[in-house]
mmCIF file with all atom_site columns, C-alpha atoms in Angstrom:
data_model
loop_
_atom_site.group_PDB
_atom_site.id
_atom_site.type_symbol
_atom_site.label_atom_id
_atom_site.label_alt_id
_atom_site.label_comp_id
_atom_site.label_asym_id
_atom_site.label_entity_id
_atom_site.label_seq_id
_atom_site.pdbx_PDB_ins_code
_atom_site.Cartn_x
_atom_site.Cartn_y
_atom_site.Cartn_z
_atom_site.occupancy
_atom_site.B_iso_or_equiv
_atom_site.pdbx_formal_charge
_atom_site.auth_seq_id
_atom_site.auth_comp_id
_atom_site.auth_asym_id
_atom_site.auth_atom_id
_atom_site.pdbx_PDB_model_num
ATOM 1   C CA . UNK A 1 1   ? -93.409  -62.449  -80.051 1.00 40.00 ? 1   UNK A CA 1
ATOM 2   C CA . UNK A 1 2   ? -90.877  -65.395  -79.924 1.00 40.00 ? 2   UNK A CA 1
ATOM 3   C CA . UNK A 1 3   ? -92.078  -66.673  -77.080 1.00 43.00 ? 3   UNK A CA 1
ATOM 4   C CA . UNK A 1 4   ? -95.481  -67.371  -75.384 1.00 43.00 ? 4   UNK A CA 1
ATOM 5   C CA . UNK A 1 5   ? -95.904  -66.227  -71.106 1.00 42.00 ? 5   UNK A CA 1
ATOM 6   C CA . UNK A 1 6   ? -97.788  -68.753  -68.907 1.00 41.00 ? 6   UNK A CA 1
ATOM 7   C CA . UNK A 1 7   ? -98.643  -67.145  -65.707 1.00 41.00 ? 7   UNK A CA 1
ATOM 8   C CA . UNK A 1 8   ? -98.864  -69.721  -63.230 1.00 40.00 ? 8   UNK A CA 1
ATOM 9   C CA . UNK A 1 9   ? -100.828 -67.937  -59.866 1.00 38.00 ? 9   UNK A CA 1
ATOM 10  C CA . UNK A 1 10  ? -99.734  -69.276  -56.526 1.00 39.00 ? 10  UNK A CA 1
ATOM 11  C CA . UNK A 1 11  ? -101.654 -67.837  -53.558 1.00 40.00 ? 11  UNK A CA 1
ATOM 12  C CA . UNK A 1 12  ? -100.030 -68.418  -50.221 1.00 40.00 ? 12  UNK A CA 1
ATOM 13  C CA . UNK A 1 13  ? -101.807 -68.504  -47.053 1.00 40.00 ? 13  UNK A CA 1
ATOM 14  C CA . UNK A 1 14  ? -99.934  -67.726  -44.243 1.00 40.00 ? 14  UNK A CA 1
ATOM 15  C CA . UNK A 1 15  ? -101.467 -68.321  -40.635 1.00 40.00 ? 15  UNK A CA 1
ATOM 16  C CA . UNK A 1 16  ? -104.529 -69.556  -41.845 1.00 42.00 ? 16  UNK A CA 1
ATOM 17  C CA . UNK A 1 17  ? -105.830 -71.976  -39.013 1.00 45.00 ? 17  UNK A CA 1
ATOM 18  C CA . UNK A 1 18  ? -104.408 -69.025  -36.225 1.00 47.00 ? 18  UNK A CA 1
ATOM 19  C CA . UNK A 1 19  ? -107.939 -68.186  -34.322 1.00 48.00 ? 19  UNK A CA 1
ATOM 20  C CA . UNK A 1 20  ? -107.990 -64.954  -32.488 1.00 52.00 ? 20  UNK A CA 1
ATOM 21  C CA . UNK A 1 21  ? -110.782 -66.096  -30.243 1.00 58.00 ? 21  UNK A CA 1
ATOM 22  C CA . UNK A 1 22  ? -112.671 -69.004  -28.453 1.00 62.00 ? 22  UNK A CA 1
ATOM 23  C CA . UNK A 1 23  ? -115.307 -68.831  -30.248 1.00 69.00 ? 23  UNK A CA 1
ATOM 24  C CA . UNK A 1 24  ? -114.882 -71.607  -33.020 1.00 69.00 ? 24  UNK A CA 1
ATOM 25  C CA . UNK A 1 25  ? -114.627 -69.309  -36.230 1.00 75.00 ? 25  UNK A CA 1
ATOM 26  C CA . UNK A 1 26  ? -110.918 -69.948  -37.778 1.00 73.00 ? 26  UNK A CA 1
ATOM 27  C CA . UNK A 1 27  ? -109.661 -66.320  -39.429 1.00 74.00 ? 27  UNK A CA 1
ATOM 28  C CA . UNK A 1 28  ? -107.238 -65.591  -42.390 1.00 72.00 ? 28  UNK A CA 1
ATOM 29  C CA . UNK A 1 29  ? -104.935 -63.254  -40.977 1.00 75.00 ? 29  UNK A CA 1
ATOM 30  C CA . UNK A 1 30  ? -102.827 -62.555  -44.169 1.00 74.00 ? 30  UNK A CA 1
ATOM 31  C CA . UNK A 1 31  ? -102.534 -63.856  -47.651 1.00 74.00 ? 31  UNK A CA 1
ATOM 32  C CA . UNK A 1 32  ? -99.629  -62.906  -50.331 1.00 72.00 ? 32  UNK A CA 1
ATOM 33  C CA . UNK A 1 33  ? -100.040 -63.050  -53.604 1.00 69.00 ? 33  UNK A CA 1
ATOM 34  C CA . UNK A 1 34  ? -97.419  -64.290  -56.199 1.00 68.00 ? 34  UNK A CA 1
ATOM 35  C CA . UNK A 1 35  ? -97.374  -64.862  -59.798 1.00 64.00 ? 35  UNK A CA 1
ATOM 36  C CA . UNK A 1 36  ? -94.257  -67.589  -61.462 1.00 62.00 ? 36  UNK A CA 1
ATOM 37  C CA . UNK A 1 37  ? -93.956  -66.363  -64.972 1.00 64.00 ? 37  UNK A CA 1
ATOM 38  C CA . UNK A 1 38  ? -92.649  -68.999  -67.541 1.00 60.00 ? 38  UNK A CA 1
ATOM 39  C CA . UNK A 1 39  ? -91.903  -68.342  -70.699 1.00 61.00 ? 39  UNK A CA 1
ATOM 40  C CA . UNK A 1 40  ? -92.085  -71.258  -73.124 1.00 61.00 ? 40  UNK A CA 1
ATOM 41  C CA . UNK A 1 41  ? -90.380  -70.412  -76.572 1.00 62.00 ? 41  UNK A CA 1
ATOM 42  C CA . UNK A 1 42  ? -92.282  -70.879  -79.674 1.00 64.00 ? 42  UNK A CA 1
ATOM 43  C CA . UNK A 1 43  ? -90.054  -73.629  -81.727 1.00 61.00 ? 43  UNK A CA 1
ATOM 44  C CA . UNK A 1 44  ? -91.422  -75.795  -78.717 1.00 55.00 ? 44  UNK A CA 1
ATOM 45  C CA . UNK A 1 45  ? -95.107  -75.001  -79.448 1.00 57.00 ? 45  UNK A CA 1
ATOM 46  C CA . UNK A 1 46  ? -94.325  -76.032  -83.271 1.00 58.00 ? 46  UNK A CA 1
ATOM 47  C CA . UNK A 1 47  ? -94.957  -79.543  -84.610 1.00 54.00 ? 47  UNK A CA 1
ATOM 48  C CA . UNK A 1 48  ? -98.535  -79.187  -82.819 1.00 51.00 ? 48  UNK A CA 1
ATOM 49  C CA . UNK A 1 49  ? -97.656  -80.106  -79.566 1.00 47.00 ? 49  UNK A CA 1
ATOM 50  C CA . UNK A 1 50  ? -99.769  -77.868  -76.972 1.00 49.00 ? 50  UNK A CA 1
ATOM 51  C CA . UNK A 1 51  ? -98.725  -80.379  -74.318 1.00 47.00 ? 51  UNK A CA 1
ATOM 52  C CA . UNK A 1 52  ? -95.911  -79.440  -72.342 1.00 49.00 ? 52  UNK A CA 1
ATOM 53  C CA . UNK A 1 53  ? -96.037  -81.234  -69.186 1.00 48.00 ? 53  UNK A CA 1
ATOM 54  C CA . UNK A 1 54  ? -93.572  -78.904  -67.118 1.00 51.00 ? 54  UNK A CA 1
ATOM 55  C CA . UNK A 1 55  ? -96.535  -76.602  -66.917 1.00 52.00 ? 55  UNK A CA 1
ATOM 56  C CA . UNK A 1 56  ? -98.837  -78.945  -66.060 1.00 51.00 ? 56  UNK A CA 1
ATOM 57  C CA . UNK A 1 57  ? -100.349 -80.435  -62.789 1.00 52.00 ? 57  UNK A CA 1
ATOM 58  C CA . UNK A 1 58  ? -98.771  -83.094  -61.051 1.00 51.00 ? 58  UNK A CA 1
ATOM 59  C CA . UNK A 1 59  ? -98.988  -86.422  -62.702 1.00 52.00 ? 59  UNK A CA 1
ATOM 60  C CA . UNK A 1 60  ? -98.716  -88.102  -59.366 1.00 54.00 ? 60  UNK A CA 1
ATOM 61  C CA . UNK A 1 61  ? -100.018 -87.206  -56.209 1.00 55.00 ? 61  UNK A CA 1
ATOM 62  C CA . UNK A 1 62  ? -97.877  -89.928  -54.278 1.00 56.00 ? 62  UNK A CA 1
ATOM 63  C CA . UNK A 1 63  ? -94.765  -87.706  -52.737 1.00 60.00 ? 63  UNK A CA 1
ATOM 64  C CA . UNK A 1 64  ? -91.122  -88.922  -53.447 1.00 63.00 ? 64  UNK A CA 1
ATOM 65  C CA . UNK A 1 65  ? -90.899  -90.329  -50.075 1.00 64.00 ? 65  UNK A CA 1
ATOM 66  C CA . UNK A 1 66  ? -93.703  -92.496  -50.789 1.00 66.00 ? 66  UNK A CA 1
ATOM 67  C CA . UNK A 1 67  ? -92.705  -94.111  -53.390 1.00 70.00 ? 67  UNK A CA 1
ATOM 68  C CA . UNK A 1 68  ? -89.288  -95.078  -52.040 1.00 77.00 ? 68  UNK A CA 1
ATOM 69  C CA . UNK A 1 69  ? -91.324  -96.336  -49.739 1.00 80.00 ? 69  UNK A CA 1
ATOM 70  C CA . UNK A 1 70  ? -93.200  -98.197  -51.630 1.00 81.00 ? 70  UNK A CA 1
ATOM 71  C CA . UNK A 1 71  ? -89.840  -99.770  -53.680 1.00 85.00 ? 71  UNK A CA 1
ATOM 72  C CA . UNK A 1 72  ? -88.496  -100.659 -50.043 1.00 88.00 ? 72  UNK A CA 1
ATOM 73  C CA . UNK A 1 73  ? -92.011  -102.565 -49.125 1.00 90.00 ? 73  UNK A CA 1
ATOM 74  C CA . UNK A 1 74  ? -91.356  -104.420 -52.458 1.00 91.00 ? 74  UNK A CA 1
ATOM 75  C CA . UNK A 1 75  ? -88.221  -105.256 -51.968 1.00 91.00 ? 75  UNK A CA 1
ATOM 76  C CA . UNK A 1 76  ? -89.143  -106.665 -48.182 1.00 92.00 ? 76  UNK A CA 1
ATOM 77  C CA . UNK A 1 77  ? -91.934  -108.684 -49.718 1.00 92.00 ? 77  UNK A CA 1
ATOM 78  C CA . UNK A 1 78  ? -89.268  -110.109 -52.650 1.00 92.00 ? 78  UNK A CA 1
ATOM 79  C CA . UNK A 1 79  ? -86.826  -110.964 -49.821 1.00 93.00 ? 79  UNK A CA 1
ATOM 80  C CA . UNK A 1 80  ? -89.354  -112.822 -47.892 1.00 93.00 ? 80  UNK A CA 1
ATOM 81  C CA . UNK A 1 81  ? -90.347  -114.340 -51.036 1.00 90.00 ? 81  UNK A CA 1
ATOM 82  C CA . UNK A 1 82  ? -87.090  -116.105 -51.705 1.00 91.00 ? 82  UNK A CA 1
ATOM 83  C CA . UNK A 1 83  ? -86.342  -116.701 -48.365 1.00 92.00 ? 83  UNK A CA 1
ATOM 84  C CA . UNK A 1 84  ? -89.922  -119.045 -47.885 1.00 91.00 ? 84  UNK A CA 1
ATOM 85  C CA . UNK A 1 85  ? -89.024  -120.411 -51.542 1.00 91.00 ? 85  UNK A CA 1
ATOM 86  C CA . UNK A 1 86  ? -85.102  -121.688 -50.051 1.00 93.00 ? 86  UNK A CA 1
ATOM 87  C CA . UNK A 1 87  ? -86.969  -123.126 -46.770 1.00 94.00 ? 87  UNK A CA 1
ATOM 88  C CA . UNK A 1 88  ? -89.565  -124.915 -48.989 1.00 92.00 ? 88  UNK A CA 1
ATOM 89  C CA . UNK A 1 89  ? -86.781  -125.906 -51.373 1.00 93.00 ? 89  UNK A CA 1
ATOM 90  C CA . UNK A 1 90  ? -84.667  -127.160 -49.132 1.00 94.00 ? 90  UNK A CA 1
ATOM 91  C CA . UNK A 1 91  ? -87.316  -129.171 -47.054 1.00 94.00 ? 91  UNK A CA 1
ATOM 92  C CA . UNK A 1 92  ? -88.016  -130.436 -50.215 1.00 94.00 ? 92  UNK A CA 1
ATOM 93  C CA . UNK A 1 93  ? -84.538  -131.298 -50.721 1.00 94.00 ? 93  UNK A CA 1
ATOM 94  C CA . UNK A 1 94  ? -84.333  -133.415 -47.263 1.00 95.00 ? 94  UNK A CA 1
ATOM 95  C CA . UNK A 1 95  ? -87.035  -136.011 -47.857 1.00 95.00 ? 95  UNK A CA 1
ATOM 96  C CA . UNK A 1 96  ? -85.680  -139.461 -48.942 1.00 96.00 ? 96  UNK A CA 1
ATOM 97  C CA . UNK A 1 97  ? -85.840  -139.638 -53.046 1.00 94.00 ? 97  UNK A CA 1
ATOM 98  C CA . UNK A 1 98  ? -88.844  -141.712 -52.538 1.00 96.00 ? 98  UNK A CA 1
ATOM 99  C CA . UNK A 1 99  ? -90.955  -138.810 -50.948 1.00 96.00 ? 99  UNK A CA 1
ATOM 100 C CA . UNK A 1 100 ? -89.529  -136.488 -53.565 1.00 94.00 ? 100 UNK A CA 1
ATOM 101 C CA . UNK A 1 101 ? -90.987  -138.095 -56.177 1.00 95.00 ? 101 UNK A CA 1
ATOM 102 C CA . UNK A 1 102 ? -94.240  -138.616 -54.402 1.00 96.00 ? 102 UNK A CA 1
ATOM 103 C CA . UNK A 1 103 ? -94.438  -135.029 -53.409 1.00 95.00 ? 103 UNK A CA 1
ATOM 104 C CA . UNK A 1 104 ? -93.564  -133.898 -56.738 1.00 95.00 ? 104 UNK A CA 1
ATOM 105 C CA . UNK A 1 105 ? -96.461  -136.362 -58.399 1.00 96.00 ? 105 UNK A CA 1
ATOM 106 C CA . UNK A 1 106 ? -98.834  -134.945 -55.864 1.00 96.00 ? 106 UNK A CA 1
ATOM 107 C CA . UNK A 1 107 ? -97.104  -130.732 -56.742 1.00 95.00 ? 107 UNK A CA 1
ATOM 108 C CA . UNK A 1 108 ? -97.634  -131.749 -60.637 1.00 95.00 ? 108 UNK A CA 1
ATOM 109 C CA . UNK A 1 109 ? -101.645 -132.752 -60.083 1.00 96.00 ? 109 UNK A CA 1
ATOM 110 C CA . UNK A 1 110 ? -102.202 -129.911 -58.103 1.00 95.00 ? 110 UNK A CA 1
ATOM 111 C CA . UNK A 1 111 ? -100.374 -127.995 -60.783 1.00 95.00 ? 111 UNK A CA 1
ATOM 112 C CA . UNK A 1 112 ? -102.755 -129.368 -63.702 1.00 95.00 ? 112 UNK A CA 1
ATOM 113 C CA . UNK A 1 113 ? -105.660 -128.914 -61.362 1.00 95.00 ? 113 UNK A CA 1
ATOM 114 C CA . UNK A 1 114 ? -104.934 -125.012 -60.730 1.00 94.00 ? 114 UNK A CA 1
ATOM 115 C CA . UNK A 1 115 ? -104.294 -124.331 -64.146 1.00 93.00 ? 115 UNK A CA 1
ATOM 116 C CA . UNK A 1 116 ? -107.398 -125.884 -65.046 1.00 94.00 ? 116 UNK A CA 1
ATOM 117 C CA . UNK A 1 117 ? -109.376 -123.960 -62.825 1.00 93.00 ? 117 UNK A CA 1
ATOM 118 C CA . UNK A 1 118 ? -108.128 -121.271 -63.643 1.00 92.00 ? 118 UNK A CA 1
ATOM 119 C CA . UNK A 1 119 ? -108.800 -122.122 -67.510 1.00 93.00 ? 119 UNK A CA 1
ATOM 120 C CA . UNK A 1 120 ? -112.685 -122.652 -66.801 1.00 94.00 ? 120 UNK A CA 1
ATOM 121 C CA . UNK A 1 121 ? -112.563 -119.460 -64.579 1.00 92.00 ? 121 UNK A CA 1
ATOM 122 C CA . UNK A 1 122 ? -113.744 -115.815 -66.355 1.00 90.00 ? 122 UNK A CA 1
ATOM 123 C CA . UNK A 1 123 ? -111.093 -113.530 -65.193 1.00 89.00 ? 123 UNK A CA 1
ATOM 124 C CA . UNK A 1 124 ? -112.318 -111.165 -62.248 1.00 90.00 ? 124 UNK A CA 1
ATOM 125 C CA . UNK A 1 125 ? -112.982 -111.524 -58.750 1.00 91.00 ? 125 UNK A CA 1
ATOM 126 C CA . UNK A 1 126 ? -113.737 -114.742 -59.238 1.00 91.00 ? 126 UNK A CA 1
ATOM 127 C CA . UNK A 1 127 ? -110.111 -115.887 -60.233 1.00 90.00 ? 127 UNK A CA 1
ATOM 128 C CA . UNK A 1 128 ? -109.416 -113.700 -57.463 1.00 90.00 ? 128 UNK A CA 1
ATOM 129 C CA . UNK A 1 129 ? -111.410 -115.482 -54.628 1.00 91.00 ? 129 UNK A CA 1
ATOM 130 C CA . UNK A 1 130 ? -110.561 -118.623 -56.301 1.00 90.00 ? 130 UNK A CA 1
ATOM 131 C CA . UNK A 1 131 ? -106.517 -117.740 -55.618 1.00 89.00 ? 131 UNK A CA 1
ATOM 132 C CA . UNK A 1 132 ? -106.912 -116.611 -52.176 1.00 90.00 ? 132 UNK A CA 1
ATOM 133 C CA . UNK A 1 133 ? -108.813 -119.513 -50.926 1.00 92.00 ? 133 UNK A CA 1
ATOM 134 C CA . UNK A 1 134 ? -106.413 -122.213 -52.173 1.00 92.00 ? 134 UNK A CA 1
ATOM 135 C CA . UNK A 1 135 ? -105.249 -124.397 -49.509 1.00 92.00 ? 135 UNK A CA 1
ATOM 136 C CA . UNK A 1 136 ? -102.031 -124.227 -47.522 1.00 91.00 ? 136 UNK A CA 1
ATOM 137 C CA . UNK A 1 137 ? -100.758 -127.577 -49.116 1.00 93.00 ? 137 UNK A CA 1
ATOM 138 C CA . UNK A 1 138 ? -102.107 -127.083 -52.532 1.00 94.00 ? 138 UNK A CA 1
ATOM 139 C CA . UNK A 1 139 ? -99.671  -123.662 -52.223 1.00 93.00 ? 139 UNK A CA 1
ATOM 140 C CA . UNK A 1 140 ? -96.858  -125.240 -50.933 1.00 94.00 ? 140 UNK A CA 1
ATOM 141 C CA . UNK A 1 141 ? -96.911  -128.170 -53.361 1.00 95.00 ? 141 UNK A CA 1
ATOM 142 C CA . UNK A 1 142 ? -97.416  -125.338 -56.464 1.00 94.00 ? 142 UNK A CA 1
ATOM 143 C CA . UNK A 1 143 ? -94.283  -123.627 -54.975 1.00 93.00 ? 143 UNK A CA 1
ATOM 144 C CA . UNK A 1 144 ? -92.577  -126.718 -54.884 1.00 94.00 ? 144 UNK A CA 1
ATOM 145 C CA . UNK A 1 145 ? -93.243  -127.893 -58.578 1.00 94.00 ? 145 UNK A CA 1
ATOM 146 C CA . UNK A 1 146 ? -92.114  -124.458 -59.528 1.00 93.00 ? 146 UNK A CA 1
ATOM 147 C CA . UNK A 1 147 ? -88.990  -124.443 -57.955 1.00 92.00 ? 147 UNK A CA 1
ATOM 148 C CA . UNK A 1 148 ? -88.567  -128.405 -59.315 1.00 93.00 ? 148 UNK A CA 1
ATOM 149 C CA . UNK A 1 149 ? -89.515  -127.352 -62.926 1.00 92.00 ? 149 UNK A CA 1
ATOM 150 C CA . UNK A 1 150 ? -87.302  -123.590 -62.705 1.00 89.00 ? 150 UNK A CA 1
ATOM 151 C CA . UNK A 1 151 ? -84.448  -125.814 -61.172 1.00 85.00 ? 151 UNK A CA 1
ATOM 152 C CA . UNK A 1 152 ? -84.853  -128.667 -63.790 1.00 85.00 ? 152 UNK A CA 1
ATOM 153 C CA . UNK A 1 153 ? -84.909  -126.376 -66.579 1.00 78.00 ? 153 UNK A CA 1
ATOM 154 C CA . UNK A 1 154 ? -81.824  -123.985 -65.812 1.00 68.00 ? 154 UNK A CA 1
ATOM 155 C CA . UNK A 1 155 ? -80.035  -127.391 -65.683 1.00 64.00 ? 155 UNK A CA 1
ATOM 156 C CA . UNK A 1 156 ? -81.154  -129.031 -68.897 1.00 59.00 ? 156 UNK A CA 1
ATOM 157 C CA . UNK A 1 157 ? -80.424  -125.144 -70.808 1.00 59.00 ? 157 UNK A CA 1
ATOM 158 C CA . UNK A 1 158 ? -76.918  -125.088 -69.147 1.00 53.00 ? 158 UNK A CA 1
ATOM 159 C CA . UNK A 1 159 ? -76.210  -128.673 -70.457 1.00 48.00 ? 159 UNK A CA 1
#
C-alpha cells in the first residue's frame, strides 16, 4: 500500500468517580471506545526515519499555560534584577569619588577572591553552597564591580 495506518486507541471514561452508593466503592458507569486512525504516507517512512514525532507521546508534560507561566516568572525575576542593579548603581554613583574608588578596590578583591574560590572549588554542590552562603556585602560589592567593569567597557568599545 502507499501508505502505512497507525491506530492510535483512546478510551474515554465518562462518569468514572460517580458512586451509586455510600458505601466507599467508586463504579464505572460507562466507557466509549474510539479509535484516531492516521495514515502516514510511505515517502515519509523512506530515508530510514521510523521517528515521526506527531505520533508520538508528549515530549513535555508541562501544559501551555505553564510554561507562559513560567516565561512571565522569568521575566518578573529579570525586572527585579535590573531594577536592584540601577538602585545599587546609582548608590554607587552618589558616594563622593573618593568612596568610589575605595568601594570599587574593595568590589575588585572580592572579585579576585570569588573567582578564586571558585577556581579551587570541584563543581557540584559544593560551588553551590559556596554561592549561596556568600555574604550580603561580598554580593553587593560583586554587583557593583560588574556594573563598573560592563559600564567601563561599553564606553571604552564606543570610543
Amino acid at each position: 500500500t502507499s501508505a502505512m495506518t497507525v491506530a492510535i486507541t483512546n478510551t474515554l471514561i465518562e462518569g468514572s468517580t460517580k458512586n451509586t452508593s455510600d458505601d466507599g466503592i467508586t463504579r464505572i458507569v460507562n466507557v466509549s471506545y474510539s479509535e484516531k486512525i492516521v495514515s502516514v504516507p510511505e515517502s515519509a517512512l523512506e530515508g530510514g526515519s521510523h521517528n515521526i514525532s506527531s505520533l508520538s507521546a508528549p515530549a513535555s508534560n508541562t501544559m501551555e499555560e505553564h510554561a507562559s507561566s513560567g516565561h512571565r516568572q522569568q521575566l518578573e525575576i529579570a525586572q527585579k534584577t535590573a531594577n536592584l542593579q540601577k538602585q545599587l548603581w546609582n548608590e554607587f554613583q552618589s558616594f563622593s569619588p573618593s568612596d568610589q574608588i575605595k568601594t570599587l578596590e574593595k568590589a575588585k578583591l572580592a572579585q579576585e577572591e570569588f573567582l578564586e574560590k571558585m577556581r579551587s572549588t570541584p563543581p557540584g554542590p559544593q560551588r553551590v553552597l559556596i554561592m549561596q552562603t556568600i555574604d550580603g556585602d561580598v554580593q553587593k560589592l560583586l554587583i557593583i564591580y560588574k556594573l563598573w567593569t560592563s559600564q567601563n567597557n561599553s564606553i571604552l568599545g564606543s570610543g
